[in-house]
């Protein structure tokens, strides 16, 4: 599984699938939205930093997070997951 993360990077918000956004964000730092990881000239120790802070603005994740951040944080951290009502009488 792989995506061409350098094809149409200016159109990532409208033309890339959530899966491609997540893949490209975590693998090359493209398609991350406002939470994009920064590229620094720091030593290798910074390479272990995560692409998203899943605690930041957690109370407003539905409107404040990019789709890629929602997917990444939900799948890997269990944070910001869309809750679906599966019992009778849910509002």
Coordinates of N, CA and C in Angstrom, one line a residue:
X1 N 0.9 -1.2 0.0 CA 0.0 0.0 0.0 C 0.9 1.2 0.0
X2 N 0.7 2.1 -0.9 CA 1.5 3.3 -1.0 C 0.8 4.3 -1.9
X3 N 1.0 5.6 -1.6 CA 0.4 6.7 -2.4 C 1.5 7.6 -2.9
X4 N 1.3 8.2 -4.0 CA 2.2 9.2 -4.5 C 1.9 10.5 -3.8
X5 N 2.7 10.8 -2.7 CA 2.4 11.9 -1.8 C 2.9 13.2 -2.5
X6 N 3.6 13.2 -3.5 CA 4.1 14.4 -4.2 C 3.3 14.7 -5.4
X7 N 2.2 14.0 -5.7 CA 1.3 14.3 -6.8 C 0.2 15.1 -6.3
X8 N 0.1 16.3 -6.9 CA -1.0 17.3 -6.5 C -1.0 17.6 -5.0
X9 N 0.1 17.9 -4.4 CA 0.1 18.2 -3.0 C -0.7 19.5 -2.6
X10 N -0.8 20.4 -3.6 CA -1.6 21.6 -3.3 C -3.1 21.3 -3.2
X11 N -3.5 20.2 -3.7 CA -4.9 19.8 -3.7 C -5.2 18.7 -2.7
X12 N -4.4 18.5 -1.7 CA -4.5 17.4 -0.8 C -5.9 17.4 -0.1
X13 N -6.3 18.6 0.3 CA -7.6 18.7 1.1 C -8.8 18.3 0.3
X14 N -8.8 18.5 -1.0 CA -10.0 18.2 -1.8 C -9.9 16.9 -2.6
X15 N -8.7 16.5 -3.0 CA -8.5 15.4 -3.9 C -8.0 14.1 -3.3
X16 N -7.4 14.2 -2.1 CA -6.9 13.0 -1.5 C -7.9 12.3 -0.6
X17 N -7.9 11.0 -0.5 CA -8.7 10.3 0.4 C -8.2 10.4 1.8
X18 N -9.0 10.1 2.8 CA -8.5 10.1 4.2 C -7.3 9.2 4.4
X19 N -7.4 8.0 3.7 CA -6.3 7.0 3.8 C -5.0 7.6 3.3
X20 N -5.1 8.3 2.1 CA -3.9 8.9 1.5 C -3.4 10.0 2.4
X21 N -4.3 10.9 3.0 CA -3.9 11.9 3.9 C -3.1 11.4 5.1
X22 N -3.6 10.3 5.6 CA -3.0 9.7 6.8 C -1.6 9.1 6.4
X23 N -1.6 8.4 5.3 CA -0.4 7.7 4.9 C 0.7 8.8 4.6
X24 N 0.3 9.8 3.8 CA 1.3 10.8 3.4 C 1.7 11.7 4.6
X25 N 0.8 12.0 5.5 CA 1.2 12.8 6.7 C 2.2 12.0 7.6
X26 N 1.9 10.7 7.8 CA 2.8 10.0 8.7 C 4.1 9.6 8.1
X27 N 4.1 9.4 6.8 CA 5.3 8.9 6.1 C 6.2 10.1 5.6
X28 N 5.6 11.1 5.1 CA 6.4 12.2 4.5 C 6.1 13.6 5.0
X29 N 5.1 13.7 5.9 CA 4.7 15.0 6.4 C 3.9 15.9 5.5
X30 N 3.2 15.3 4.5 CA 2.4 16.1 3.6 C 0.9 15.7 3.9
X31 N 0.0 16.6 3.7 CA -1.4 16.3 3.9 C -1.9 16.3 5.3
X32 N -1.2 17.0 6.2 CA -1.5 16.9 7.6 C -2.4 18.0 8.1
X33 N -2.7 19.0 7.3 CA -3.5 20.1 7.7 C -2.7 21.0 8.6
X34 N -3.4 21.7 9.6 CA -2.7 22.6 10.5 C -1.8 22.0 11.5
X35 N -1.9 20.6 11.6 CA -1.1 19.9 12.6 C 0.1 19.2 11.9
X36 N 0.6 19.7 10.8 CA 1.7 19.1 10.1 C 2.9 19.1 10.9
X37 N 3.6 18.0 10.9 CA 4.9 17.9 11.6 C 5.9 18.8 11.0
X38 N 6.8 19.4 11.7 CA 7.7 20.3 11.2 C 9.0 19.6 10.9
X39 N 9.7 20.1 9.9 CA 11.0 19.5 9.6 C 12.1 20.4 10.2
X40 N 12.9 19.7 11.0 CA 14.0 20.5 11.7 C 15.3 19.8 11.4
X41 N 16.4 20.5 11.7 CA 17.7 20.0 11.6 C 18.2 19.4 12.9
X42 N 17.3 19.0 13.8 CA 17.6 18.5 15.1 C 18.2 17.1 14.9
X43 N 18.8 16.6 15.9 CA 19.4 15.2 15.9 C 18.2 14.2 15.7
X44 N 18.6 13.0 15.5 CA 17.7 11.9 15.2 C 16.6 11.7 16.3
X45 N 16.9 12.1 17.5 CA 15.9 11.9 18.6 C 14.6 12.5 18.3
X46 N 14.5 13.6 17.5 CA 13.3 14.2 17.1 C 12.5 13.4 16.1
X47 N 13.1 12.4 15.5 CA 12.4 11.6 14.5 C 11.3 10.7 15.2
X48 N 11.4 10.6 16.5 CA 10.4 9.7 17.2 C 9.2 10.5 17.6
X49 N 9.1 11.8 17.3 CA 8.0 12.6 17.6 C 6.8 12.2 16.7
X50 N 5.6 12.4 17.2 CA 4.4 11.9 16.5 C 3.9 13.1 15.7
X51 N 3.2 12.8 14.6 CA 2.8 13.8 13.7 C 1.6 14.6 14.2
X52 N 0.9 14.1 15.3 CA -0.2 14.9 15.8 C -0.2 14.8 17.4
X53 N -0.6 15.9 18.0 CA -0.8 15.9 19.4 C -2.3 15.7 19.6
X54 N -2.6 14.5 20.1 CA -4.0 14.0 20.2 C -4.7 14.6 21.4
X55 N -4.0 15.3 22.3 CA -4.6 15.9 23.4 C -5.0 17.4 23.1
X56 N -4.3 18.0 22.1 CA -4.5 19.4 21.8 C -5.9 19.5 21.2
X57 N -6.7 20.4 21.8 CA -8.1 20.7 21.3 C -9.0 19.5 21.2
X58 N -8.8 18.5 22.1 CA -9.5 17.3 22.0 C -11.0 17.6 22.2
X59 N -11.4 18.5 23.0 CA -12.8 18.8 23.2 C -13.5 19.3 22.0
X60 N -12.7 19.8 21.0 CA -13.3 20.4 19.8 C -12.8 19.6 18.6
X61 N -12.5 18.3 18.8 CA -11.9 17.5 17.7 C -12.8 17.4 16.5
X62 N -14.1 17.4 16.6 CA -15.0 17.2 15.5 C -14.9 18.3 14.5
X63 N -14.7 19.5 15.0 CA -14.7 20.7 14.1 C -13.3 21.2 13.9
X64 N -12.4 21.0 14.9 CA -11.1 21.6 14.9 C -10.0 20.8 14.4
X65 N -10.2 19.5 14.2 CA -9.1 18.6 13.7 C -9.3 18.3 12.2
X66 N -8.2 18.1 11.5 CA -8.2 17.6 10.1 C -8.7 16.2 10.1
X67 N -9.2 15.7 9.0 CA -9.6 14.3 8.8 C -8.4 13.4 9.1
X68 N -7.2 13.7 8.6 CA -6.1 12.9 8.8 C -5.7 12.8 10.3
X69 N -5.9 13.9 11.1 CA -5.6 13.8 12.5 C -6.6 13.0 13.2
X70 N -7.9 13.1 12.8 CA -8.9 12.3 13.4 C -8.6 10.8 13.2
X71 N -8.3 10.4 12.0 CA -8.0 9.0 11.7 C -6.8 8.5 12.5
X72 N -5.8 9.3 12.5 CA -4.5 8.9 13.1 C -4.7 8.7 14.6
X73 N -5.3 9.8 15.2 CA -5.5 9.7 16.7 C -6.5 8.7 17.1
X74 N -7.5 8.4 16.4 CA -8.5 7.4 16.7 C -7.8 6.0 16.6
X75 N -7.2 5.8 15.5 CA -6.6 4.4 15.2 C -5.5 4.1 16.2
X76 N -4.6 5.1 16.4 CA -3.4 4.8 17.2 C -3.5 5.2 18.7
X77 N -4.3 6.1 19.0 CA -4.4 6.6 20.4 C -5.8 6.4 21.0
X78 N -6.8 6.1 20.2 CA -8.1 5.9 20.8 C -8.7 7.3 21.2
X79 N -8.3 8.3 20.6 CA -8.8 9.7 20.9 C -9.4 10.3 19.7
X80 N -10.5 11.1 19.9 CA -11.1 11.8 18.7 C -11.9 10.9 17.8
X81 N -12.3 9.7 18.3 CA -13.1 8.8 17.5 C -14.5 9.3 17.4
X82 N -15.1 9.2 16.2 CA -16.5 9.5 16.0 C -17.3 8.4 16.8
X83 N -18.2 8.8 17.6 CA -19.1 7.9 18.4 C -20.4 7.7 17.6
X84 N -20.7 6.5 17.4 CA -22.0 6.2 16.7 C -22.9 5.6 17.7
X85 N -24.2 6.1 17.7 CA -25.2 5.5 18.6 C -25.7 4.2 18.1
X86 N -25.6 3.2 18.9 CA -26.1 1.9 18.4 C -27.2 1.3 19.3
X87 N -27.7 2.1 20.3 CA -28.8 1.6 21.1 C -30.0 2.4 20.9
X88 N -31.2 1.9 21.1 CA -32.4 2.6 20.9 C -32.5 3.8 21.9
X89 N -33.1 4.8 21.5 CA -33.3 6.0 22.3 C -32.2 7.0 22.4
X90 N -31.2 6.8 21.5 CA -30.1 7.8 21.6 C -30.5 9.1 20.9
X91 N -29.9 10.2 21.5 CA -30.2 11.5 20.9 C -29.0 11.9 20.0

